[in-house]
Amino acid sequence: MIFGEHLRAYRERLDITQMEAAKILGIDHSALSKYEKGDLNISIELLAKIKEKYKIPDDQFLFMLQDKRYKSENPILEARESKARYIETFQDEYVNEVIHLKEYRDFTMDIVKFAKSDKERRKYILNRLKKD
């Protein structure tokens, strides 16, 4: 497995889309696709940014770079913890920038009030975005 495949697997474990990841990394999603497929070499600067933005632990990142399988004692717990680290960072970096806006809070409350499942929430968000 090449580094790009490790990268894609880690991104998917975080449950983030390629579009979201590309925005976070400040690159085009087609470039990220090429990195994940191994069609494009990743610069040292981008490697550092990926590690930072995805919150990849040092030991796991080293295994990814060495194209080794990272063995965890509890992969399910580790996946949850990885996702929690990512979400916390996402909130700090993005949500805190808009939480003071009344419209953001109203929109968030509407999502929770009118949609009870993730599927309903996604549909509600997409419909609202289409209207605006």
N, CA, C and O atoms as a GROMACS GRO file, in nm:
protein
  528
    1MET      N    1   0.085  -0.118   0.000
    1MET     CA    2   0.000   0.000   0.000
    1MET      C    3   0.090   0.124   0.000
    1MET      O    4   0.177   0.138   0.085
    2ILE      N    5   0.068   0.213  -0.094
    2ILE     CA    6   0.146   0.335  -0.101
    2ILE      C    7   0.092   0.438  -0.003
    2ILE      O    8  -0.019   0.424   0.049
    3PHE      N    9   0.171   0.544   0.023
    3PHE     CA   10   0.130   0.644   0.121
    3PHE      C   11  -0.007   0.702   0.087
    3PHE      O   12  -0.090   0.722   0.176
    4GLY      N   13  -0.032   0.730  -0.039
    4GLY     CA   14  -0.161   0.786  -0.079
    4GLY      C   15  -0.279   0.700  -0.038
    4GLY      O   16  -0.384   0.750   0.000
    5GLU      N   17  -0.260   0.569  -0.047
    5GLU     CA   18  -0.367   0.478  -0.006
    5GLU      C   19  -0.387   0.483   0.146
    5GLU      O   20  -0.500   0.477   0.194
    6HIS      N   21  -0.278   0.494   0.219
    6HIS     CA   22  -0.288   0.511   0.365
    6HIS      C   23  -0.362   0.642   0.396
    6HIS      O   24  -0.446   0.649   0.486
    7LEU      N   25  -0.328   0.744   0.320
    7LEU     CA   26  -0.389   0.876   0.338
    7LEU      C   27  -0.540   0.869   0.315
    7LEU      O   28  -0.618   0.920   0.395
    8ARG      N   29  -0.580   0.807   0.206
    8ARG     CA   30  -0.722   0.793   0.174
    8ARG      C   31  -0.793   0.714   0.284
    8ARG      O   32  -0.901   0.753   0.328
    9ALA      N   33  -0.734   0.604   0.327
    9ALA     CA   34  -0.796   0.522   0.431
    9ALA      C   35  -0.813   0.601   0.561
    9ALA      O   36  -0.915   0.589   0.628
   10TYR      N   37  -0.713   0.680   0.595
   10TYR     CA   38  -0.720   0.760   0.717
   10TYR      C   39  -0.830   0.867   0.704
   10TYR      O   40  -0.908   0.889   0.796
   11ARG      N   41  -0.834   0.933   0.588
   11ARG     CA   42  -0.938   1.034   0.564
   11ARG      C   43  -1.076   0.972   0.575
   11ARG      O   44  -1.166   1.030   0.638
   12GLU      N   45  -1.094   0.857   0.515
   12GLU     CA   46  -1.224   0.788   0.521
   12GLU      C   47  -1.258   0.747   0.663
   12GLU      O   48  -1.375   0.750   0.702
   13ARG      N   49  -1.159   0.709   0.740
   13ARG     CA   50  -1.182   0.674   0.880
   13ARG      C   51  -1.228   0.795   0.960
   13ARG      O   52  -1.304   0.782   1.056
   14LEU      N   53  -1.182   0.914   0.919
   14LEU     CA   54  -1.227   1.037   0.984
   14LEU      C   55  -1.367   1.075   0.938
   14LEU      O   56  -1.429   1.164   0.996
   15ASP      N   57  -1.417   1.008   0.834
   15ASP     CA   58  -1.548   1.033   0.778
   15ASP      C   59  -1.557   1.173   0.717
   15ASP      O   60  -1.656   1.244   0.735
   16ILE      N   61  -1.452   1.211   0.645
   16ILE     CA   62  -1.456   1.338   0.573
   16ILE      C   63  -1.441   1.311   0.424
   16ILE      O   64  -1.369   1.220   0.382
   17THR      N   65  -1.510   1.390   0.346
   17THR     CA   66  -1.506   1.372   0.202
   17THR      C   67  -1.376   1.427   0.145
   17THR      O   68  -1.303   1.501   0.211
   18GLN      N   69  -1.351   1.389   0.024
   18GLN     CA   70  -1.233   1.441  -0.045
   18GLN      C   71  -1.246   1.593  -0.064
   18GLN      O   72  -1.147   1.665  -0.056
   19MET      N   73  -1.368   1.640  -0.090
   19MET     CA   74  -1.392   1.784  -0.106
   19MET      C   75  -1.360   1.859   0.023
   19MET      O   76  -1.293   1.962   0.020
   20GLU      N   77  -1.409   1.808   0.136
   20GLU     CA   78  -1.383   1.872   0.264
   20GLU      C   79  -1.233   1.871   0.295
   20GLU      O   80  -1.178   1.972   0.338
   21ALA      N   81  -1.170   1.757   0.273
   21ALA     CA   82  -1.026   1.746   0.300
   21ALA      C   83  -0.946   1.844   0.214
   21ALA      O   84  -0.853   1.908   0.262
   22ALA      N   85  -0.983   1.854   0.087
   22ALA     CA   86  -0.912   1.945  -0.002
   22ALA      C   87  -0.926   2.090   0.044
   22ALA      O   88  -0.830   2.166   0.040
   23LYS      N   89  -1.046   2.127   0.088
   23LYS     CA   90  -1.067   2.263   0.140
   23LYS      C   91  -0.980   2.289   0.262
   23LYS      O   92  -0.918   2.394   0.275
   24ILE      N   93  -0.976   2.193   0.350
   24ILE     CA   94  -0.897   2.206   0.473
   24ILE      C   95  -0.748   2.219   0.442
   24ILE      O   96  -0.676   2.294   0.507
   25LEU      N   97  -0.704   2.144   0.341
   25LEU     CA   98  -0.562   2.145   0.304
   25LEU      C   99  -0.527   2.260   0.211
   25LEU      O  100  -0.410   2.288   0.187
   26GLY      N  101  -0.629   2.327   0.158
   26GLY     CA  102  -0.604   2.440   0.068
   26GLY      C  103  -0.557   2.396  -0.069
   26GLY      O  104  -0.477   2.466  -0.133
   27ILE      N  105  -0.606   2.281  -0.114
   27ILE     CA  106  -0.569   2.230  -0.246
   27ILE      C  107  -0.695   2.194  -0.323
   27ILE      O  108  -0.804   2.186  -0.265
   28ASP      N  109  -0.681   2.172  -0.451
   28ASP     CA  110  -0.792   2.130  -0.535
   28ASP      C  111  -0.824   1.984  -0.507
   28ASP      O  112  -0.734   1.904  -0.485
   29HIS      N  113  -0.953   1.949  -0.509
   29HIS     CA  114  -0.989   1.810  -0.479
   29HIS      C  115  -0.935   1.712  -0.583
   29HIS      O  116  -0.910   1.596  -0.551
   30SER      N  117  -0.915   1.758  -0.706
   30SER     CA  118  -0.859   1.668  -0.808
   30SER      C  119  -0.712   1.636  -0.776
   30SER      O  120  -0.664   1.527  -0.803
   31ALA      N  121  -0.642   1.734  -0.718
   31ALA     CA  122  -0.503   1.709  -0.676
   31ALA      C  123  -0.501   1.609  -0.562
   31ALA      O  124  -0.418   1.518  -0.560
   32LEU      N  125  -0.593   1.625  -0.467
   32LEU     CA  126  -0.598   1.530  -0.355
   32LEU      C  127  -0.626   1.390  -0.406
   32LEU      O  128  -0.568   1.292  -0.358
   33SER      N  129  -0.714   1.379  -0.502
   33SER     CA  130  -0.744   1.249  -0.563
   33SER      C  131  -0.617   1.187  -0.622
   33SER      O  132  -0.593   1.068  -0.605
   34LYS      N  133  -0.538   1.268  -0.690
   34LYS     CA  134  -0.414   1.218  -0.750
   34LYS      C  135  -0.312   1.179  -0.643
   34LYS      O  136  -0.240   1.081  -0.659
   35TYR      N  137  -0.306   1.255  -0.534
   35TYR     CA  138  -0.216   1.219  -0.422
   35TYR      C  139  -0.258   1.085  -0.363
   35TYR      O  140  -0.175   0.998  -0.338
   36GLU      N  141  -0.389   1.069  -0.342
   36GLU     CA  142  -0.438   0.945  -0.281
   36GLU      C  143  -0.419   0.824  -0.372
   36GLU      O  144  -0.402   0.712  -0.323
   37LYS      N  145  -0.422   0.845  -0.501
   37LYS     CA  146  -0.400   0.736  -0.596
   37LYS      C  147  -0.252   0.708  -0.619
   37LYS      O  148  -0.216   0.606  -0.677
   38GLY      N  149  -0.166   0.800  -0.574
   38GLY     CA  150  -0.023   0.784  -0.596
   38GLY      C  151   0.021   0.836  -0.731
   38GLY      O  152   0.133   0.809  -0.774
   39ASP      N  153  -0.066   0.911  -0.800
   39ASP     CA  154  -0.034   0.966  -0.931
   39ASP      C  155   0.046   1.095  -0.923
   39ASP      O  156   0.099   1.142  -1.023
   40LEU      N  157   0.055   1.153  -0.803
   40LEU     CA  158   0.122   1.280  -0.784
   40LEU      C  159   0.201   1.275  -0.654
   40LEU      O  160   0.149   1.230  -0.552
   41ASN      N  161   0.326   1.320  -0.657
   41ASN     CA  162   0.409   1.321  -0.536
   41ASN      C  163   0.365   1.433  -0.442
   41ASN      O  164   0.327   1.541  -0.487
   42ILE      N  165   0.371   1.405  -0.314
   42ILE     CA  166   0.330   1.501  -0.212
   42ILE      C  167   0.453   1.572  -0.159
   42ILE      O  168   0.552   1.509  -0.121
   43SER      N  169   0.447   1.705  -0.157
   43SER     CA  170   0.560   1.782  -0.107
   43SER      C  171   0.573   1.766   0.045
   43SER      O  172   0.477   1.728   0.113
   44ILE      N  173   0.690   1.793   0.096
   44ILE     CA  174   0.716   1.787   0.239
   44ILE      C  175   0.622   1.882   0.313
   44ILE      O  176   0.570   1.849   0.420
   45GLU      N  177   0.602   2.001   0.256
   45GLU     CA  178   0.514   2.100   0.318
   45GLU      C  179   0.372   2.048   0.330
   45GLU      O  180   0.306   2.066   0.432
   46LEU      N  181   0.324   1.983   0.224
   46LEU     CA  182   0.188   1.929   0.227
   46LEU      C  183   0.179   1.810   0.322
   46LEU      O  184   0.078   1.793   0.390
   47LEU      N  185   0.284   1.729   0.328
   47LEU     CA  186   0.284   1.618   0.424
   47LEU      C  187   0.265   1.670   0.567
   47LEU      O  188   0.187   1.615   0.644
   48ALA      N  189   0.338   1.775   0.600
   48ALA     CA  190   0.327   1.834   0.734
   48ALA      C  191   0.187   1.888   0.758
   48ALA      O  192   0.132   1.873   0.867
   49LYS      N  193   0.130   1.950   0.657
   49LYS     CA  194  -0.005   2.006   0.669
   49LYS      C  195  -0.108   1.895   0.686
   49LYS      O  196  -0.202   1.908   0.765
   50ILE      N  197  -0.092   1.786   0.612
   50ILE     CA  198  -0.182   1.672   0.623
   50ILE      C  199  -0.178   1.616   0.764
   50ILE      O  200  -0.282   1.592   0.826
   51LYS      N  201  -0.059   1.594   0.815
   51LYS     CA  202  -0.044   1.541   0.951
   51LYS      C  203  -0.111   1.631   1.052
   51LYS      O  204  -0.179   1.584   1.144
   52GLU      N  205  -0.091   1.763   1.036
   52GLU     CA  206  -0.150   1.860   1.129
   52GLU      C  207  -0.302   1.864   1.118
   52GLU      O  208  -0.372   1.854   1.219
   53LYS      N  209  -0.352   1.878   0.997
   53LYS     CA  210  -0.497   1.895   0.978
   53LYS      C  211  -0.575   1.768   1.010
   53LYS      O  212  -0.686   1.775   1.064
   54TYR      N  213  -0.519   1.652   0.976
   54TYR     CA  214  -0.586   1.526   1.005
   54TYR      C  215  -0.562   1.479   1.148
   54TYR      O  216  -0.624   1.383   1.195
   55LYS      N  217  -0.473   1.547   1.217
   55LYS     CA  218  -0.437   1.512   1.356
   55LYS      C  219  -0.390   1.366   1.364
   55LYS      O  220  -0.436   1.290   1.449
   56ILE      N  221  -0.298   1.330   1.277
   56ILE     CA  222  -0.244   1.194   1.274
   56ILE      C  223  -0.134   1.182   1.379
   56ILE      O  224  -0.039   1.261   1.377
   57PRO      N  225  -0.146   1.086   1.470
   57PRO     CA  226  -0.040   1.068   1.571
   57PRO      C  227   0.094   1.036   1.506
   57PRO      O  228   0.099   0.975   1.400
   58ASP      N  229   0.202   1.078   1.571
   58ASP     CA  230   0.338   1.062   1.517
   58ASP      C  231   0.369   0.919   1.476
   58ASP      O  232   0.415   0.895   1.364
   59ASP      N  233   0.343   0.825   1.566
   59ASP     CA  234   0.379   0.686   1.537
   59ASP      C  235   0.302   0.632   1.417
   59ASP      O  236   0.358   0.561   1.334
   60GLN      N  237   0.174   0.666   1.408
   60GLN     CA  238   0.094   0.619   1.296
   60GLN      C  239   0.138   0.685   1.165
   60GLN      O  240   0.142   0.619   1.061
   61PHE      N  241   0.171   0.812   1.170
   61PHE     CA  242   0.218   0.883   1.050
   61PHE      C  243   0.348   0.820   0.999
   61PHE      O  244   0.366   0.804   0.879
   62LEU      N  245   0.436   0.786   1.090
   62LEU     CA  246   0.562   0.723   1.052
   62LEU      C  247   0.537   0.589   0.983
   62LEU      O  248   0.602   0.557   0.883
   63PHE      N  249   0.444   0.511   1.035
   63PHE     CA  250   0.410   0.384   0.972
   63PHE      C  251   0.354   0.408   0.831
   63PHE      O  252   0.388   0.335   0.738
   64MET      N  253   0.270   0.511   0.816
   64MET     CA  254   0.214   0.543   0.685
   64MET      C  255   0.325   0.578   0.586
   64MET      O  256   0.325   0.532   0.472
   65LEU      N  257   0.420   0.661   0.631
   65LEU     CA  258   0.530   0.702   0.544
   65LEU      C  259   0.618   0.583   0.504
   65LEU      O  260   0.671   0.578   0.393
   66GLN      N  261   0.633   0.489   0.596
   66GLN     CA  262   0.716   0.372   0.570
   66GLN      C  263   0.638   0.261   0.499
   66GLN      O  264   0.692   0.154   0.473
   67ASP      N  265   0.514   0.288   0.467
   67ASP     CA  266   0.426   0.192   0.401
   67ASP      C  267   0.415   0.063   0.482
   67ASP      O  268   0.420  -0.048   0.429
   68LYS      N  269   0.399   0.081   0.612
   68LYS     CA  270   0.379  -0.033   0.701
   68LYS      C  271   0.239  -0.026   0.759
   68LYS      O  272   0.181   0.082   0.773
   69ARG      N  273   0.187  -0.140   0.791
   69ARG     CA  274   0.055  -0.145   0.852
   69ARG      C  275   0.067  -0.110   0.999
   69ARG      O  276   0.148  -0.167   1.072
   70TYR      N  277  -0.014  -0.014   1.041
   70TYR     CA  278  -0.016   0.028   1.181
   70TYR      C  279  -0.108  -0.065   1.257
   70TYR      O  280  -0.226  -0.078   1.224
   71LYS      N  281  -0.054  -0.130   1.360
   71LYS     CA  282  -0.134  -0.224   1.439
   71LYS      C  283  -0.174  -0.157   1.570
   71LYS      O  284  -0.090  -0.113   1.648
   72SER      N  285  -0.302  -0.152   1.591
   72SER     CA  286  -0.356  -0.089   1.711
   72SER      C  287  -0.415  -0.197   1.801
   72SER      O  288  -0.466  -0.299   1.754
   73GLU      N  289  -0.406  -0.173   1.931
   73GLU     CA  290  -0.465  -0.268   2.025
   73GLU      C  291  -0.617  -0.263   2.017
   73GLU      O  292  -0.684  -0.365   2.036
   74ASN      N  293  -0.672  -0.145   1.989
   74ASN     CA  294  -0.816  -0.129   1.980
   74ASN      C  295  -0.849  -0.036   1.863
   74ASN      O  296  -0.866   0.084   1.883
   75PRO      N  297  -0.856  -0.091   1.742
   75PRO     CA  298  -0.876  -0.007   1.624
   75PRO      C  299  -1.007   0.073   1.625
   75PRO      O  300  -1.010   0.185   1.574
   76ILE      N  301  -1.112   0.018   1.682
   76ILE     CA  302  -1.240   0.090   1.686
   76ILE      C  303  -1.229   0.212   1.775
   76ILE      O  304  -1.274   0.321   1.739
   77LEU      N  305  -1.170   0.194   1.892
   77LEU     CA  306  -1.151   0.306   1.984
   77LEU      C  307  -1.057   0.410   1.922
   77LEU      O  308  -1.082   0.530   1.932
   78GLU      N  309  -0.953   0.364   1.859
   78GLU     CA  310  -0.857   0.454   1.796
   78GLU      C  311  -0.924   0.536   1.685
   78GLU      O  312  -0.898   0.656   1.671
   79ALA      N  313  -1.010   0.472   1.607
   79ALA     CA  314  -1.081   0.543   1.500
   79ALA      C  315  -1.171   0.651   1.560
   79ALA      O  316  -1.177   0.762   1.509
   80ARG      N  317  -1.241   0.617   1.668
   80ARG     CA  318  -1.327   0.716   1.735
   80ARG      C  319  -1.245   0.833   1.788
   80ARG      O  320  -1.285   0.948   1.776
   81GLU      N  321  -1.132   0.801   1.848
   81GLU     CA  322  -1.046   0.906   1.904
   81GLU      C  323  -0.989   0.995   1.793
   81GLU      O  324  -0.980   1.117   1.809
   82SER      N  325  -0.950   0.935   1.680
   82SER     CA  326  -0.899   1.011   1.567
   82SER      C  327  -1.005   1.107   1.515
   82SER      O  328  -0.977   1.224   1.490
   83LYS      N  329  -1.126   1.056   1.501
   83LYS     CA  330  -1.236   1.140   1.452
   83LYS      C  331  -1.267   1.251   1.552
   83LYS      O  332  -1.292   1.365   1.512
   84ALA      N  333  -1.265   1.220   1.681
   84ALA     CA  334  -1.291   1.322   1.784
   84ALA      C  335  -1.185   1.432   1.780
   84ALA      O  336  -1.217   1.550   1.796
   85ARG      N  337  -1.058   1.394   1.760
   85ARG     CA  338  -0.951   1.495   1.749
   85ARG      C  339  -0.974   1.585   1.629
   85ARG      O  340  -0.957   1.707   1.637
   86TYR      N  341  -1.012   1.524   1.518
   86TYR     CA  342  -1.037   1.601   1.397
   86TYR      C  343  -1.155   1.697   1.417
   86TYR      O  344  -1.145   1.815   1.382
   87ILE      N  345  -1.264   1.648   1.472
   87ILE     CA  346  -1.384   1.731   1.494
   87ILE      C  347  -1.353   1.846   1.588
   87ILE      O  348  -1.398   1.959   1.566
   88GLU      N  349  -1.278   1.819   1.693
   88GLU     CA  350  -1.241   1.924   1.788
   88GLU      C  351  -1.161   2.035   1.718
   88GLU      O  352  -1.186   2.154   1.738
   89THR      N  353  -1.066   1.994   1.638
   89THR     CA  354  -0.986   2.092   1.564
   89THR      C  355  -1.071   2.168   1.464
   89THR      O  356  -1.056   2.289   1.448
   90PHE      N  357  -1.161   2.096   1.397
   90PHE     CA  358  -1.251   2.159   1.301
   90PHE      C  359  -1.335   2.267   1.370
   90PHE      O  360  -1.350   2.378   1.320
   91GLN      N  361  -1.389   2.232   1.486
   91GLN     CA  362  -1.469   2.329   1.561
   91GLN      C  363  -1.386   2.450   1.599
   91GLN      O  364  -1.431   2.564   1.582
   92ASP      N  365  -1.266   2.427   1.649
   92ASP     CA  366  -1.180   2.538   1.690
   92ASP      C  367  -1.148   2.629   1.573
   92ASP      O  368  -1.146   2.751   1.586
   93GLU      N  369  -1.123   2.568   1.457
   93GLU     CA  370  -1.077   2.646   1.343
   93GLU      C  371  -1.190   2.710   1.261
   93GLU      O  372  -1.172   2.819   1.206
   94TYR      N  373  -1.304   2.643   1.253
   94TYR     CA  374  -1.410   2.691   1.165
   94TYR      C  375  -1.536   2.735   1.238
   94TYR      O  376  -1.586   2.845   1.216
   95VAL      N  377  -1.588   2.650   1.324
   95VAL     CA  378  -1.715   2.683   1.391
   95VAL      C  379  -1.700   2.806   1.478
   95VAL      O  380  -1.789   2.891   1.481
   96ASN      N  381  -1.590   2.817   1.549
   96ASN     CA  382  -1.569   2.933   1.636
   96ASN      C  383  -1.567   3.065   1.558
   96ASN      O  384  -1.590   3.171   1.615
   97GLU      N  385  -1.541   3.056   1.429
   97GLU     CA  386  -1.539   3.177   1.344
   97GLU      C  387  -1.680   3.226   1.311
   97GLU      O  388  -1.698   3.343   1.277
   98VAL      N  389  -1.780   3.137   1.320
   98VAL     CA  390  -1.916   3.176   1.280
   98VAL      C  391  -2.019   3.161   1.390
   98VAL      O  392  -2.134   3.203   1.372
   99ILE      N  393  -1.983   3.104   1.501
   99ILE     CA  394  -2.081   3.077   1.605
   99ILE      C  395  -2.144   3.204   1.661
   99ILE      O  396  -2.256   3.200   1.713
  100HIS      N  397  -2.076   3.315   1.652
  100HIS     CA  398  -2.129   3.442   1.701
  100HIS      C  399  -2.239   3.499   1.610
  100HIS      O  400  -2.311   3.591   1.649
  101LEU      N  401  -2.250   3.444   1.490
  101LEU     CA  402  -2.352   3.492   1.396
  101LEU      C  403  -2.488   3.431   1.428
  101LEU      O  404  -2.502   3.309   1.438
  102LYS      N  405  -2.587   3.515   1.445
  102LYS     CA  406  -2.723   3.470   1.476
  102LYS      C  407  -2.774   3.372   1.370
  102LYS      O  408  -2.838   3.272   1.402
  103GLU      N  409  -2.744   3.402   1.243
  103GLU     CA  410  -2.792   3.317   1.133
  103GLU      C  411  -2.736   3.176   1.142
  103GLU      O  412  -2.806   3.078   1.113
  104TYR      N  413  -2.611   3.164   1.183
  104TYR     CA  414  -2.551   3.032   1.198
  104TYR      C  415  -2.622   2.955   1.309
  104TYR      O  416  -2.657   2.838   1.293
  105ARG      N  417  -2.643   3.021   1.421
  105ARG     CA  418  -2.710   2.954   1.534
  105ARG      C  419  -2.852   2.915   1.497
  105ARG      O  420  -2.897   2.806   1.530
  106ASP      N  421  -2.925   3.005   1.428
  106ASP     CA  422  -3.061   2.973   1.385
  106ASP      C  423  -3.062   2.852   1.291
  106ASP      O  424  -3.143   2.761   1.305
  107PHE      N  425  -2.970   2.854   1.195
  107PHE     CA  426  -2.960   2.744   1.098
  107PHE      C  427  -2.932   2.612   1.170
  107PHE      O  428  -2.994   2.510   1.141
  108THR      N  429  -2.838   2.615   1.264
  108THR     CA  430  -2.802   2.495   1.339
  108THR      C  431  -2.921   2.443   1.420
  108THR      O  432  -2.947   2.323   1.422
  109MET      N  433  -2.992   2.533   1.485
  109MET     CA  434  -3.109   2.490   1.564
  109MET      C  435  -3.217   2.434   1.473
  109MET      O  436  -3.282   2.336   1.509
  110ASP      N  437  -3.237   2.493   1.356
  110ASP     CA  438  -3.335   2.440   1.261
  110ASP      C  439  -3.299   2.298   1.217
  110ASP      O  440  -3.385   2.212   1.208
  111ILE      N  441  -3.173   2.276   1.191
  111ILE     CA  442  -3.129   2.143   1.149
  111ILE      C  443  -3.165   2.040   1.255
  111ILE      O  444  -3.219   1.934   1.223
  112VAL      N  445  -3.136   2.070   1.378
  112VAL     CA  446  -3.162   1.977   1.487
  112VAL      C  447  -3.313   1.961   1.511
  112VAL      O  448  -3.362   1.851   1.536
  113LYS      N  449  -3.386   2.072   1.501
  113LYS     CA  450  -3.530   2.071   1.528
  113LYS      C  451  -3.608   1.994   1.421
  113LYS      O  452  -3.698   1.916   1.453
  114PHE      N  453  -3.573   2.015   1.294
  114PHE     CA  454  -3.653   1.959   1.185
  114PHE      C  455  -3.603   1.826   1.130
  114PHE      O  456  -3.672   1.762   1.051
  115ALA      N  457  -3.486   1.786   1.170
  115ALA     CA  458  -3.431   1.661   1.116
  115ALA      C  459  -3.378   1.577   1.232
  115ALA      O  460  -3.295   1.622   1.310
  116LYS      N  461  -3.426   1.457   1.240
  116LYS     CA  462  -3.392   1.372   1.356
  116LYS      C  463  -3.278   1.273   1.329
  116LYS      O  464  -3.216   1.224   1.423
  117SER      N  465  -3.250   1.245   1.204
  117SER     CA  466  -3.141   1.151   1.171
  117SER      C  467  -3.038   1.223   1.085
  117SER      O  468  -3.065   1.330   1.031
  118ASP      N  469  -2.920   1.164   1.073
  118ASP     CA  470  -2.816   1.223   0.989
  118ASP      C  471  -2.863   1.234   0.844
  118ASP      O  472  -2.834   1.332   0.776
  119LYS      N  473  -2.934   1.133   0.797
  119LYS     CA  474  -2.984   1.136   0.660
  119LYS      C  475  -3.079   1.254   0.640
  119LYS      O  476  -3.070   1.326   0.541
  120GLU      N  477  -3.171   1.274   0.735
  120GLU     CA  478  -3.264   1.386   0.727
  120GLU      C  479  -3.191   1.520   0.738
  120GLU      O  480  -3.226   1.616   0.670
  121ARG      N  481  -3.087   1.524   0.823
  121ARG     CA  482  -3.010   1.648   0.838
  121ARG      C  483  -2.938   1.684   0.708
  121ARG      O  484  -2.938   1.800   0.667
  122ARG      N  485  -2.877   1.585   0.645
  122ARG     CA  486  -2.809   1.610   0.517
  122ARG      C  487  -2.908   1.664   0.414
  122ARG      O  488  -2.879   1.761   0.343
  123LYS      N  489  -3.024   1.599   0.405
  123LYS     CA  490  -3.126   1.640   0.309
  123LYS      C  491  -3.173   1.782   0.339
  123LYS      O  492  -3.189   1.862   0.248
  124TYR      N  493  -3.195   1.813   0.465
  124TYR     CA  494  -3.240   1.946   0.505
  124TYR      C  495  -3.135   2.052   0.468
  124TYR      O  496  -3.168   2.157   0.414
  125ILE      N  497  -3.010   2.022   0.498
  125ILE     CA  498  -2.901   2.116   0.468
  125ILE      C  499  -2.891   2.140   0.318
  125ILE      O  500  -2.882   2.254   0.272
  126LEU      N  501  -2.892   2.032   0.240
  126LEU     CA  502  -2.882   2.045   0.095
  126LEU      C  503  -2.999   2.126   0.038
  126LEU      O  504  -2.979   2.209  -0.051
  127ASN      N  505  -3.120   2.101   0.088
  127ASN     CA  506  -3.236   2.177   0.040
  127ASN      C  507  -3.223   2.325   0.076
  127ASN      O  508  -3.254   2.411  -0.007
  128ARG      N  509  -3.178   2.355   0.196
  128ARG     CA  510  -3.161   2.495   0.237
  128ARG      C  511  -3.054   2.564   0.154
  128ARG      O  512  -3.069   2.680   0.116
  129LEU      N  513  -2.945   2.493   0.126
  129LEU     CA  514  -2.838   2.552   0.045
  129LEU      C  515  -2.884   2.580  -0.097
  129LEU      O  516  -2.844   2.680  -0.157
  130LYS      N  517  -2.968   2.494  -0.151
  130LYS     CA  518  -3.020   2.515  -0.286
  130LYS      C  519  -3.109   2.639  -0.292
  130LYS      O  520  -3.109   2.710  -0.392
  131LYS      N  521  -3.184   2.665  -0.185
  131LYS     CA  522  -3.273   2.782  -0.179
  131LYS      C  523  -3.194   2.911  -0.175
  131LYS      O  524  -3.235   3.012  -0.233
  132ASP      N  525  -3.082   2.909  -0.106
  132ASP     CA  526  -3.001   3.030  -0.090
  132ASP      C  527  -2.914   3.046  -0.210
  132ASP      O  528  -2.837   3.142  -0.219
   0.00000   0.00000   0.00000
